[in-house]
Amino acid sequence: MDMDTFTFADVSFTYDDEKDTSLEELRGSLPVFSPLRFTETDKRMRTPHDTHSTKRPRQAGGIHKSLSFGDHPVYQPSPSNGVKNAVSLLMDVDNVIGDGTAIFSLPTVKGKHSDLKSIDSNTLVGLQTGLYQNTVSGYQIIDCRYPYEYNGGHIKGAHNIYKEDDILQLLQAYQPNTQRDILIFHCEFSSERAPKLCRLLRNKDRELNSDKYPFLTFPELYILDGGYKSFYYSNKSYCEPINYVPMLHQDHAADVRHFRSKSKSWTAGEKRKSPQRLLF
């Protein structure tokens, strides 16, 4: 009897090839979700340039509602479907979001972090102006800079989240059966602070939903390439106030020391690992 044992997203699974062990058999109460069915048609995945044809339903009044988990029209349930299918899908297909229900909604660019999906400033402006309203049901911009940077000038509608506790509150504030927004993270350059918090959110999301794997509260995450600095100099009218305060501004030396000491309390000992695509 051939049996494969493997670890995926910090969860170990044993798969029986002869029995085609189902997800229900492996995870007990875990239902066989439709995203785990990956058909031959789906294998011809679209590139980021034509992802906009995958439209999500809209509510009356112009408000978009996210699909419930398993409602995506492309993926169909199968009684013989197993965890091995989901692992293969999420590991091998780069353009699938973290819960396997859909492909990424926005066109991406090659960013500084190979394990994270990045969008450019023009795409974010398009999102703000409704260009992707038939594709994206809702979104939040997460500004990971320190408060004095955020208060000095930020992208309209952005939320200032720069601590681990803030990330946990964001996850815990989610209510079942409500839309699951896509999240766009950025800091000054999107080099350190935003990627760290983006990865932290995904790790905590996996932990909180370990009993419902591969469900995620926020399955679609992006990094704003170039950060606030790049966005500001190309799209000032989308910032409020129209200003840019660098982290190392001479008037905020004491603030830098204060906020750096707070952020190091939860990043202490963190080692940079070899880039691996997070399961987005």
PDB file of C-alpha atoms in Angstrom:
ATOM      1  CA  MET A   1       0.000   0.000   0.000  1.00  0.00           C
ATOM      2  CA  ASP A   2       1.414   3.375  -1.056  1.00  0.00           C
ATOM      3  CA  MET A   3       1.069   6.095   1.520  1.00  0.00           C
ATOM      4  CA  ASP A   4       2.493   9.604   1.325  1.00  0.00           C
ATOM      5  CA  THR A   5       3.108  11.780   4.355  1.00  0.00           C
ATOM      6  CA  PHE A   6       3.800  15.469   3.909  1.00  0.00           C
ATOM      7  CA  THR A   7       3.598  18.768   5.736  1.00  0.00           C
ATOM      8  CA  PHE A   8       1.743  21.754   4.301  1.00  0.00           C
ATOM      9  CA  ALA A   9       1.178  25.109   6.007  1.00  0.00           C
ATOM     10  CA  ASP A  10       2.404  23.623   9.306  1.00  0.00           C
ATOM     11  CA  VAL A  11      -0.115  20.749   9.109  1.00  0.00           C
ATOM     12  CA  SER A  12       0.960  17.114   8.496  1.00  0.00           C
ATOM     13  CA  PHE A  13      -1.132  14.813   6.344  1.00  0.00           C
ATOM     14  CA  THR A  14      -0.961  11.129   5.362  1.00  0.00           C
ATOM     15  CA  TYR A  15      -2.482  10.242   2.013  1.00  0.00           C
ATOM     16  CA  ASP A  16      -3.429   6.719   0.895  1.00  0.00           C
ATOM     17  CA  ASP A  17      -3.085   6.466  -2.880  1.00  0.00           C
ATOM     18  CA  GLU A  18      -5.056   3.230  -3.128  1.00  0.00           C
ATOM     19  CA  LYS A  19      -8.055   4.523  -1.193  1.00  0.00           C
ATOM     20  CA  ASP A  20      -7.841   8.085  -2.531  1.00  0.00           C
ATOM     21  CA  THR A  21      -8.349   9.263   1.042  1.00  0.00           C
ATOM     22  CA  SER A  22     -10.810  12.137   1.088  1.00  0.00           C
ATOM     23  CA  LEU A  23     -10.423  15.412   2.921  1.00  0.00           C
ATOM     24  CA  GLU A  24     -13.231  14.406   5.286  1.00  0.00           C
ATOM     25  CA  GLU A  25     -11.436  11.185   6.213  1.00  0.00           C
ATOM     26  CA  LEU A  26      -8.179  13.034   6.844  1.00  0.00           C
ATOM     27  CA  ARG A  27      -9.531  16.028   8.706  1.00  0.00           C
ATOM     28  CA  GLY A  28     -12.577  14.591  10.475  1.00  0.00           C
ATOM     29  CA  SER A  29     -15.213  17.303  10.462  1.00  0.00           C
ATOM     30  CA  LEU A  30     -13.520  19.282   7.705  1.00  0.00           C
ATOM     31  CA  PRO A  31     -15.845  19.419   4.674  1.00  0.00           C
ATOM     32  CA  VAL A  32     -14.697  18.687   1.150  1.00  0.00           C
ATOM     33  CA  PHE A  33     -14.561  22.213  -0.205  1.00  0.00           C
ATOM     34  CA  SER A  34     -15.113  22.875  -3.871  1.00  0.00           C
ATOM     35  CA  PRO A  35     -11.788  24.656  -4.431  1.00  0.00           C
ATOM     36  CA  LEU A  36     -10.053  21.316  -4.027  1.00  0.00           C
ATOM     37  CA  ARG A  37     -11.469  20.171  -7.365  1.00  0.00           C
ATOM     38  CA  PHE A  38      -9.093  21.365 -10.051  1.00  0.00           C
ATOM     39  CA  THR A  39     -10.380  20.481 -13.500  1.00  0.00           C
ATOM     40  CA  GLU A  40      -8.543  20.224 -16.792  1.00  0.00           C
ATOM     41  CA  THR A  41     -10.129  23.523 -17.843  1.00  0.00           C
ATOM     42  CA  ASP A  42      -8.814  25.218 -14.716  1.00  0.00           C
ATOM     43  CA  LYS A  43      -5.264  24.044 -15.448  1.00  0.00           C
ATOM     44  CA  ARG A  44      -5.123  26.507 -18.291  1.00  0.00           C
ATOM     45  CA  MET A  45      -4.862  29.284 -15.738  1.00  0.00           C
ATOM     46  CA  ARG A  46      -5.113  32.836 -16.984  1.00  0.00           C
ATOM     47  CA  THR A  47      -2.235  35.262 -16.732  1.00  0.00           C
ATOM     48  CA  PRO A  48      -2.510  38.341 -14.473  1.00  0.00           C
ATOM     49  CA  HIS A  49      -3.518  40.386 -17.516  1.00  0.00           C
ATOM     50  CA  ASP A  50      -6.756  38.550 -18.105  1.00  0.00           C
ATOM     51  CA  THR A  51      -7.811  37.764 -14.542  1.00  0.00           C
ATOM     52  CA  HIS A  52     -10.460  40.467 -14.692  1.00  0.00           C
ATOM     53  CA  SER A  53     -12.808  38.157 -16.568  1.00  0.00           C
ATOM     54  CA  THR A  54     -13.388  36.226 -13.322  1.00  0.00           C
ATOM     55  CA  LYS A  55     -16.234  38.340 -11.977  1.00  0.00           C
ATOM     56  CA  ARG A  56     -17.740  38.049  -8.552  1.00  0.00           C
ATOM     57  CA  PRO A  57     -21.427  38.632  -7.772  1.00  0.00           C
ATOM     58  CA  ARG A  58     -22.621  42.080  -6.775  1.00  0.00           C
ATOM     59  CA  GLN A  59     -25.228  43.132  -4.267  1.00  0.00           C
ATOM     60  CA  ALA A  60     -27.919  45.654  -5.020  1.00  0.00           C
ATOM     61  CA  GLY A  61     -26.879  49.239  -4.584  1.00  0.00           C
ATOM     62  CA  GLY A  62     -23.409  48.726  -5.999  1.00  0.00           C
ATOM     63  CA  ILE A  63     -22.038  46.993  -2.878  1.00  0.00           C
ATOM     64  CA  HIS A  64     -20.095  43.844  -3.630  1.00  0.00           C
ATOM     65  CA  LYS A  65     -20.460  40.649  -1.664  1.00  0.00           C
ATOM     66  CA  SER A  66     -17.668  38.085  -1.535  1.00  0.00           C
ATOM     67  CA  LEU A  67     -18.461  34.537  -2.520  1.00  0.00           C
ATOM     68  CA  SER A  68     -18.993  32.183   0.374  1.00  0.00           C
ATOM     69  CA  PHE A  69     -16.254  29.597   0.680  1.00  0.00           C
ATOM     70  CA  GLY A  70     -16.815  26.949  -1.976  1.00  0.00           C
ATOM     71  CA  ASP A  71     -19.203  29.061  -4.098  1.00  0.00           C
ATOM     72  CA  HIS A  72     -16.723  29.855  -6.868  1.00  0.00           C
ATOM     73  CA  PRO A  73     -18.278  28.721 -10.172  1.00  0.00           C
ATOM     74  CA  VAL A  74     -15.080  27.198 -11.599  1.00  0.00           C
ATOM     75  CA  TYR A  75     -14.294  24.682  -8.883  1.00  0.00           C
ATOM     76  CA  GLN A  76     -16.675  21.760  -8.397  1.00  0.00           C
ATOM     77  CA  PRO A  77     -16.853  19.344  -5.430  1.00  0.00           C
ATOM     78  CA  SER A  78     -15.874  15.717  -5.821  1.00  0.00           C
ATOM     79  CA  PRO A  79     -16.349  12.934  -3.271  1.00  0.00           C
ATOM     80  CA  SER A  80     -12.939  11.468  -4.152  1.00  0.00           C
ATOM     81  CA  ASN A  81     -11.228  14.804  -3.770  1.00  0.00           C
ATOM     82  CA  GLY A  82      -8.415  14.796  -1.196  1.00  0.00           C
ATOM     83  CA  VAL A  83      -5.989  17.071   0.576  1.00  0.00           C
ATOM     84  CA  LYS A  84      -3.326  15.987  -1.902  1.00  0.00           C
ATOM     85  CA  ASN A  85      -5.255  17.784  -4.664  1.00  0.00           C
ATOM     86  CA  ALA A  86      -5.373  20.996  -2.627  1.00  0.00           C
ATOM     87  CA  VAL A  87      -1.680  20.812  -1.812  1.00  0.00           C
ATOM     88  CA  SER A  88      -0.806  20.280  -5.451  1.00  0.00           C
ATOM     89  CA  LEU A  89      -3.038  23.167  -6.535  1.00  0.00           C
ATOM     90  CA  LEU A  90      -1.726  25.698  -4.021  1.00  0.00           C
ATOM     91  CA  MET A  91       1.903  24.649  -4.390  1.00  0.00           C
ATOM     92  CA  ASP A  92       2.070  24.329  -8.166  1.00  0.00           C
ATOM     93  CA  VAL A  93      -0.224  27.073  -9.457  1.00  0.00           C
ATOM     94  CA  ASP A  94       1.295  30.455  -8.696  1.00  0.00           C
ATOM     95  CA  ASN A  95      -1.803  32.472  -9.570  1.00  0.00           C
ATOM     96  CA  VAL A  96      -4.220  30.911  -7.052  1.00  0.00           C
ATOM     97  CA  ILE A  97      -5.129  32.696  -3.797  1.00  0.00           C
ATOM     98  CA  GLY A  98      -4.465  31.129  -0.408  1.00  0.00           C
ATOM     99  CA  ASP A  99      -7.726  29.229   0.086  1.00  0.00           C
ATOM    100  CA  GLY A 100      -7.818  27.839  -3.446  1.00  0.00           C
ATOM    101  CA  THR A 101     -11.172  29.404  -4.349  1.00  0.00           C
ATOM    102  CA  ALA A 102     -10.057  31.722  -7.148  1.00  0.00           C
ATOM    103  CA  ILE A 103      -7.178  33.266  -9.018  1.00  0.00           C
ATOM    104  CA  PHE A 104      -5.771  36.660  -8.036  1.00  0.00           C
ATOM    105  CA  SER A 105      -8.087  39.567  -8.849  1.00  0.00           C
ATOM    106  CA  LEU A 106      -5.447  42.181  -9.685  1.00  0.00           C
ATOM    107  CA  PRO A 107      -2.560  42.289 -12.173  1.00  0.00           C
ATOM    108  CA  THR A 108       0.733  41.831 -10.367  1.00  0.00           C
ATOM    109  CA  VAL A 109       4.295  43.022 -10.900  1.00  0.00           C
ATOM    110  CA  LYS A 110       7.643  41.552  -9.925  1.00  0.00           C
ATOM    111  CA  GLY A 111       8.345  43.016  -6.504  1.00  0.00           C
ATOM    112  CA  LYS A 112      11.212  42.838  -4.028  1.00  0.00           C
ATOM    113  CA  HIS A 113       9.844  39.756  -2.275  1.00  0.00           C
ATOM    114  CA  SER A 114       9.423  36.610  -4.327  1.00  0.00           C
ATOM    115  CA  ASP A 115       7.091  35.031  -1.770  1.00  0.00           C
ATOM    116  CA  LEU A 116       4.608  37.927  -1.887  1.00  0.00           C
ATOM    117  CA  LYS A 117       2.349  39.235  -4.642  1.00  0.00           C
ATOM    118  CA  SER A 118       2.915  42.894  -5.551  1.00  0.00           C
ATOM    119  CA  ILE A 119       0.853  45.497  -7.378  1.00  0.00           C
ATOM    120  CA  ASP A 120       2.012  48.880  -8.662  1.00  0.00           C
ATOM    121  CA  SER A 121       0.652  52.342  -7.891  1.00  0.00           C
ATOM    122  CA  ASN A 122      -1.428  52.497 -11.077  1.00  0.00           C
ATOM    123  CA  THR A 123      -3.279  49.333 -10.110  1.00  0.00           C
ATOM    124  CA  LEU A 124      -4.065  50.745  -6.666  1.00  0.00           C
ATOM    125  CA  VAL A 125      -5.411  53.939  -8.219  1.00  0.00           C
ATOM    126  CA  GLY A 126      -7.537  51.792 -10.531  1.00  0.00           C
ATOM    127  CA  LEU A 127      -8.877  49.968  -7.502  1.00  0.00           C
ATOM    128  CA  GLN A 128      -9.764  53.271  -5.823  1.00  0.00           C
ATOM    129  CA  THR A 129     -11.482  54.637  -8.921  1.00  0.00           C
ATOM    130  CA  GLY A 130     -13.636  51.560  -9.527  1.00  0.00           C
ATOM    131  CA  LEU A 131     -11.716  49.996 -12.393  1.00  0.00           C
ATOM    132  CA  TYR A 132     -11.933  46.594 -10.719  1.00  0.00           C
ATOM    133  CA  GLN A 133     -15.397  46.930  -9.192  1.00  0.00           C
ATOM    134  CA  ASN A 134     -16.670  43.892 -11.103  1.00  0.00           C
ATOM    135  CA  THR A 135     -13.726  41.808  -9.911  1.00  0.00           C
ATOM    136  CA  VAL A 136     -13.007  42.939  -6.369  1.00  0.00           C
ATOM    137  CA  SER A 137     -15.763  42.795  -3.770  1.00  0.00           C
ATOM    138  CA  GLY A 138     -13.939  44.878  -1.163  1.00  0.00           C
ATOM    139  CA  TYR A 139     -10.463  45.960  -0.154  1.00  0.00           C
ATOM    140  CA  GLN A 140      -8.461  47.552   2.644  1.00  0.00           C
ATOM    141  CA  ILE A 141      -5.175  49.433   2.397  1.00  0.00           C
ATOM    142  CA  ILE A 142      -2.892  48.655   5.347  1.00  0.00           C
ATOM    143  CA  ASP A 143      -0.305  51.383   6.041  1.00  0.00           C
ATOM    144  CA  CYS A 144       2.428  49.776   8.161  1.00  0.00           C
ATOM    145  CA  ARG A 145       4.395  52.968   8.782  1.00  0.00           C
ATOM    146  CA  TYR A 146       4.699  54.579  12.189  1.00  0.00           C
ATOM    147  CA  PRO A 147       1.915  56.956  13.283  1.00  0.00           C
ATOM    148  CA  TYR A 148       3.896  60.147  12.705  1.00  0.00           C
ATOM    149  CA  GLU A 149       4.556  59.050   9.116  1.00  0.00           C
ATOM    150  CA  TYR A 150       0.907  58.138   8.583  1.00  0.00           C
ATOM    151  CA  ASN A 151      -0.360  61.390  10.115  1.00  0.00           C
ATOM    152  CA  GLY A 152       2.059  63.365   7.979  1.00  0.00           C
ATOM    153  CA  GLY A 153       0.470  62.021   4.803  1.00  0.00           C
ATOM    154  CA  HIS A 154      -1.144  58.753   3.713  1.00  0.00           C
ATOM    155  CA  ILE A 155      -3.119  57.158   0.904  1.00  0.00           C
ATOM    156  CA  LYS A 156      -6.806  58.055   1.145  1.00  0.00           C
ATOM    157  CA  GLY A 157      -8.752  55.392   3.001  1.00  0.00           C
ATOM    158  CA  ALA A 158      -5.674  53.611   4.368  1.00  0.00           C
ATOM    159  CA  HIS A 159      -5.655  52.146   7.883  1.00  0.00           C
ATOM    160  CA  ASN A 160      -2.584  52.596  10.073  1.00  0.00           C
ATOM    161  CA  ILE A 161      -1.618  49.133  11.350  1.00  0.00           C
ATOM    162  CA  TYR A 162       1.974  48.709  12.471  1.00  0.00           C
ATOM    163  CA  LYS A 163       1.919  46.334  15.481  1.00  0.00           C
ATOM    164  CA  GLU A 164       1.290  42.626  15.953  1.00  0.00           C
ATOM    165  CA  ASP A 165      -1.694  43.356  18.208  1.00  0.00           C
ATOM    166  CA  ASP A 166      -3.273  45.382  15.402  1.00  0.00           C
ATOM    167  CA  ILE A 167      -2.947  42.425  13.042  1.00  0.00           C
ATOM    168  CA  LEU A 168      -4.633  40.122  15.544  1.00  0.00           C
ATOM    169  CA  GLN A 169      -7.467  42.618  16.030  1.00  0.00           C
ATOM    170  CA  LEU A 170      -7.958  42.809  12.266  1.00  0.00           C
ATOM    171  CA  LEU A 171      -8.349  39.031  12.086  1.00  0.00           C
ATOM    172  CA  GLN A 172     -10.593  38.803  15.147  1.00  0.00           C
ATOM    173  CA  ALA A 173     -12.855  41.605  13.915  1.00  0.00           C
ATOM    174  CA  TYR A 174     -13.899  39.504  10.929  1.00  0.00           C
ATOM    175  CA  GLN A 175     -17.465  38.186  11.198  1.00  0.00           C
ATOM    176  CA  PRO A 176     -18.555  34.963   9.411  1.00  0.00           C
ATOM    177  CA  ASN A 177     -20.735  35.387   6.329  1.00  0.00           C
ATOM    178  CA  THR A 178     -19.384  38.873   5.619  1.00  0.00           C
ATOM    179  CA  GLN A 179     -17.232  39.871   2.700  1.00  0.00           C
ATOM    180  CA  ARG A 180     -13.580  38.928   2.876  1.00  0.00           C
ATOM    181  CA  ASP A 181     -11.692  41.965   1.631  1.00  0.00           C
ATOM    182  CA  ILE A 182      -8.422  41.788  -0.228  1.00  0.00           C
ATOM    183  CA  LEU A 183      -5.627  43.506   1.692  1.00  0.00           C
ATOM    184  CA  ILE A 184      -2.880  45.743   0.258  1.00  0.00           C
ATOM    185  CA  PHE A 185       0.081  46.286   2.591  1.00  0.00           C
ATOM    186  CA  HIS A 186       2.668  49.024   2.286  1.00  0.00           C
ATOM    187  CA  CYS A 187       5.214  50.978   4.317  1.00  0.00           C
ATOM    188  CA  GLU A 188       7.600  53.702   3.179  1.00  0.00           C
ATOM    189  CA  PHE A 189       9.355  51.565   0.558  1.00  0.00           C
ATOM    190  CA  SER A 190       7.512  48.244   1.081  1.00  0.00           C
ATOM    191  CA  SER A 191      10.868  46.678   1.881  1.00  0.00           C
ATOM    192  CA  GLU A 192      10.641  45.568   5.520  1.00  0.00           C
ATOM    193  CA  ARG A 193       7.719  46.579   7.703  1.00  0.00           C
ATOM    194  CA  ALA A 194       4.869  45.846   5.283  1.00  0.00           C
ATOM    195  CA  PRO A 195       6.196  42.426   4.150  1.00  0.00           C
ATOM    196  CA  LYS A 196       6.768  41.363   7.779  1.00  0.00           C
ATOM    197  CA  LEU A 197       3.218  42.258   8.801  1.00  0.00           C
ATOM    198  CA  CYS A 198       1.788  40.664   5.670  1.00  0.00           C
ATOM    199  CA  ARG A 199       3.534  37.383   6.477  1.00  0.00           C
ATOM    200  CA  LEU A 200       2.505  37.659  10.115  1.00  0.00           C
ATOM    201  CA  LEU A 201      -1.147  38.038   9.171  1.00  0.00           C
ATOM    202  CA  ARG A 202      -1.025  34.972   6.917  1.00  0.00           C
ATOM    203  CA  ASN A 203       0.623  32.872   9.643  1.00  0.00           C
ATOM    204  CA  LYS A 204      -1.909  33.951  12.279  1.00  0.00           C
ATOM    205  CA  ASP A 205      -4.745  33.444   9.797  1.00  0.00           C
ATOM    206  CA  ARG A 206      -3.620  29.841   9.240  1.00  0.00           C
ATOM    207  CA  GLU A 207      -3.432  29.271  12.994  1.00  0.00           C
ATOM    208  CA  LEU A 208      -6.884  30.702  13.700  1.00  0.00           C
ATOM    209  CA  ASN A 209      -8.471  28.660  10.906  1.00  0.00           C
ATOM    210  CA  SER A 210      -6.470  25.444  11.308  1.00  0.00           C
ATOM    211  CA  ASP A 211      -9.682  23.474  11.928  1.00  0.00           C
ATOM    212  CA  LYS A 212     -11.149  24.714   8.639  1.00  0.00           C
ATOM    213  CA  TYR A 213      -8.102  24.312   6.410  1.00  0.00           C
ATOM    214  CA  PRO A 214      -7.613  25.642   3.748  1.00  0.00           C
ATOM    215  CA  PHE A 215     -10.125  28.380   4.640  1.00  0.00           C
ATOM    216  CA  LEU A 216      -8.592  31.798   5.327  1.00  0.00           C
ATOM    217  CA  THR A 217     -10.130  34.990   6.669  1.00  0.00           C
ATOM    218  CA  PHE A 218      -8.067  37.007   4.176  1.00  0.00           C
ATOM    219  CA  PRO A 219      -6.997  34.701   1.328  1.00  0.00           C
ATOM    220  CA  GLU A 220      -5.883  37.459  -1.070  1.00  0.00           C
ATOM    221  CA  LEU A 221      -2.961  39.661   0.010  1.00  0.00           C
ATOM    222  CA  TYR A 222      -0.767  42.111  -1.894  1.00  0.00           C
ATOM    223  CA  ILE A 223       2.222  44.394  -1.323  1.00  0.00           C
ATOM    224  CA  LEU A 224       2.228  47.885  -2.867  1.00  0.00           C
ATOM    225  CA  ASP A 225       5.456  47.934  -4.853  1.00  0.00           C
ATOM    226  CA  GLY A 226       7.660  50.912  -4.006  1.00  0.00           C
ATOM    227  CA  GLY A 227       5.590  51.788  -0.943  1.00  0.00           C
ATOM    228  CA  TYR A 228       4.156  55.160  -0.016  1.00  0.00           C
ATOM    229  CA  LYS A 229       7.116  57.108  -1.384  1.00  0.00           C
ATOM    230  CA  SER A 230       6.613  55.785  -4.895  1.00  0.00           C
ATOM    231  CA  PHE A 231       2.839  56.193  -4.705  1.00  0.00           C
ATOM    232  CA  TYR A 232       3.069  59.726  -3.353  1.00  0.00           C
ATOM    233  CA  TYR A 233       5.326  61.088  -6.087  1.00  0.00           C
ATOM    234  CA  SER A 234       3.137  59.644  -8.854  1.00  0.00           C
ATOM    235  CA  ASN A 235      -0.328  60.124  -7.323  1.00  0.00           C
ATOM    236  CA  LYS A 236      -0.283  63.005  -4.833  1.00  0.00           C
ATOM    237  CA  SER A 237      -3.956  63.786  -5.333  1.00  0.00           C
ATOM    238  CA  TYR A 238      -4.822  60.391  -3.801  1.00  0.00           C
ATOM    239  CA  CYS A 239      -2.994  61.227  -0.564  1.00  0.00           C
ATOM    240  CA  GLU A 240      -4.197  63.134   2.496  1.00  0.00           C
ATOM    241  CA  PRO A 241      -2.777  65.420   3.598  1.00  0.00           C
ATOM    242  CA  ILE A 242      -0.742  65.836   0.431  1.00  0.00           C
ATOM    243  CA  ASN A 243       2.597  65.331   2.121  1.00  0.00           C
ATOM    244  CA  TYR A 244       5.314  62.751   2.691  1.00  0.00           C
ATOM    245  CA  VAL A 245       7.159  62.398   6.004  1.00  0.00           C
ATOM    246  CA  PRO A 246      10.140  59.997   5.782  1.00  0.00           C
ATOM    247  CA  MET A 247      10.678  57.594   8.642  1.00  0.00           C
ATOM    248  CA  LEU A 248      14.119  59.115   9.319  1.00  0.00           C
ATOM    249  CA  HIS A 249      12.923  62.715   9.277  1.00  0.00           C
ATOM    250  CA  GLN A 250      15.161  64.843  11.501  1.00  0.00           C
ATOM    251  CA  ASP A 251      12.186  66.119  13.490  1.00  0.00           C
ATOM    252  CA  HIS A 252      11.183  62.585  14.500  1.00  0.00           C
ATOM    253  CA  ALA A 253      14.411  61.020  15.769  1.00  0.00           C
ATOM    254  CA  ALA A 254      12.865  60.289  19.168  1.00  0.00           C
ATOM    255  CA  ASP A 255       9.761  58.807  17.529  1.00  0.00           C
ATOM    256  CA  VAL A 256      11.883  56.444  15.447  1.00  0.00           C
ATOM    257  CA  ARG A 257      13.624  55.089  18.535  1.00  0.00           C
ATOM    258  CA  HIS A 258      10.303  54.702  20.349  1.00  0.00           C
ATOM    259  CA  PHE A 259       8.437  52.834  17.636  1.00  0.00           C
ATOM    260  CA  ARG A 260      11.421  50.722  16.610  1.00  0.00           C
ATOM    261  CA  SER A 261      11.775  49.462  20.170  1.00  0.00           C
ATOM    262  CA  LYS A 262       8.076  48.510  20.223  1.00  0.00           C
ATOM    263  CA  SER A 263       8.219  46.680  16.901  1.00  0.00           C
ATOM    264  CA  LYS A 264      11.394  44.793  17.864  1.00  0.00           C
ATOM    265  CA  SER A 265       9.569  43.290  20.828  1.00  0.00           C
ATOM    266  CA  TRP A 266       7.725  40.906  18.502  1.00  0.00           C
ATOM    267  CA  THR A 267      10.299  40.564  15.705  1.00  0.00           C
ATOM    268  CA  ALA A 268      13.221  39.781  18.008  1.00  0.00           C
ATOM    269  CA  GLY A 269      14.999  36.625  16.957  1.00  0.00           C
ATOM    270  CA  GLU A 270      13.225  36.496  13.617  1.00  0.00           C
ATOM    271  CA  LYS A 271      15.538  35.085  10.977  1.00  0.00           C
ATOM    272  CA  ARG A 272      15.157  35.755   7.296  1.00  0.00           C
ATOM    273  CA  LYS A 273      14.327  32.529   5.525  1.00  0.00           C
ATOM    274  CA  SER A 274      14.936  31.572   1.936  1.00  0.00           C
ATOM    275  CA  PRO A 275      12.113  32.999  -0.193  1.00  0.00           C
ATOM    276  CA  GLN A 276       9.253  30.568  -0.645  1.00  0.00           C
ATOM    277  CA  ARG A 277       5.899  31.525  -2.085  1.00  0.00           C
ATOM    278  CA  LEU A 278       3.447  31.995   0.733  1.00  0.00           C
ATOM    279  CA  LEU A 279       0.242  30.115   0.117  1.00  0.00           C
ATOM    280  CA  PHE A 280      -1.699  33.051  -1.287  1.00  0.00           C
TER     281      PHE A 280
END
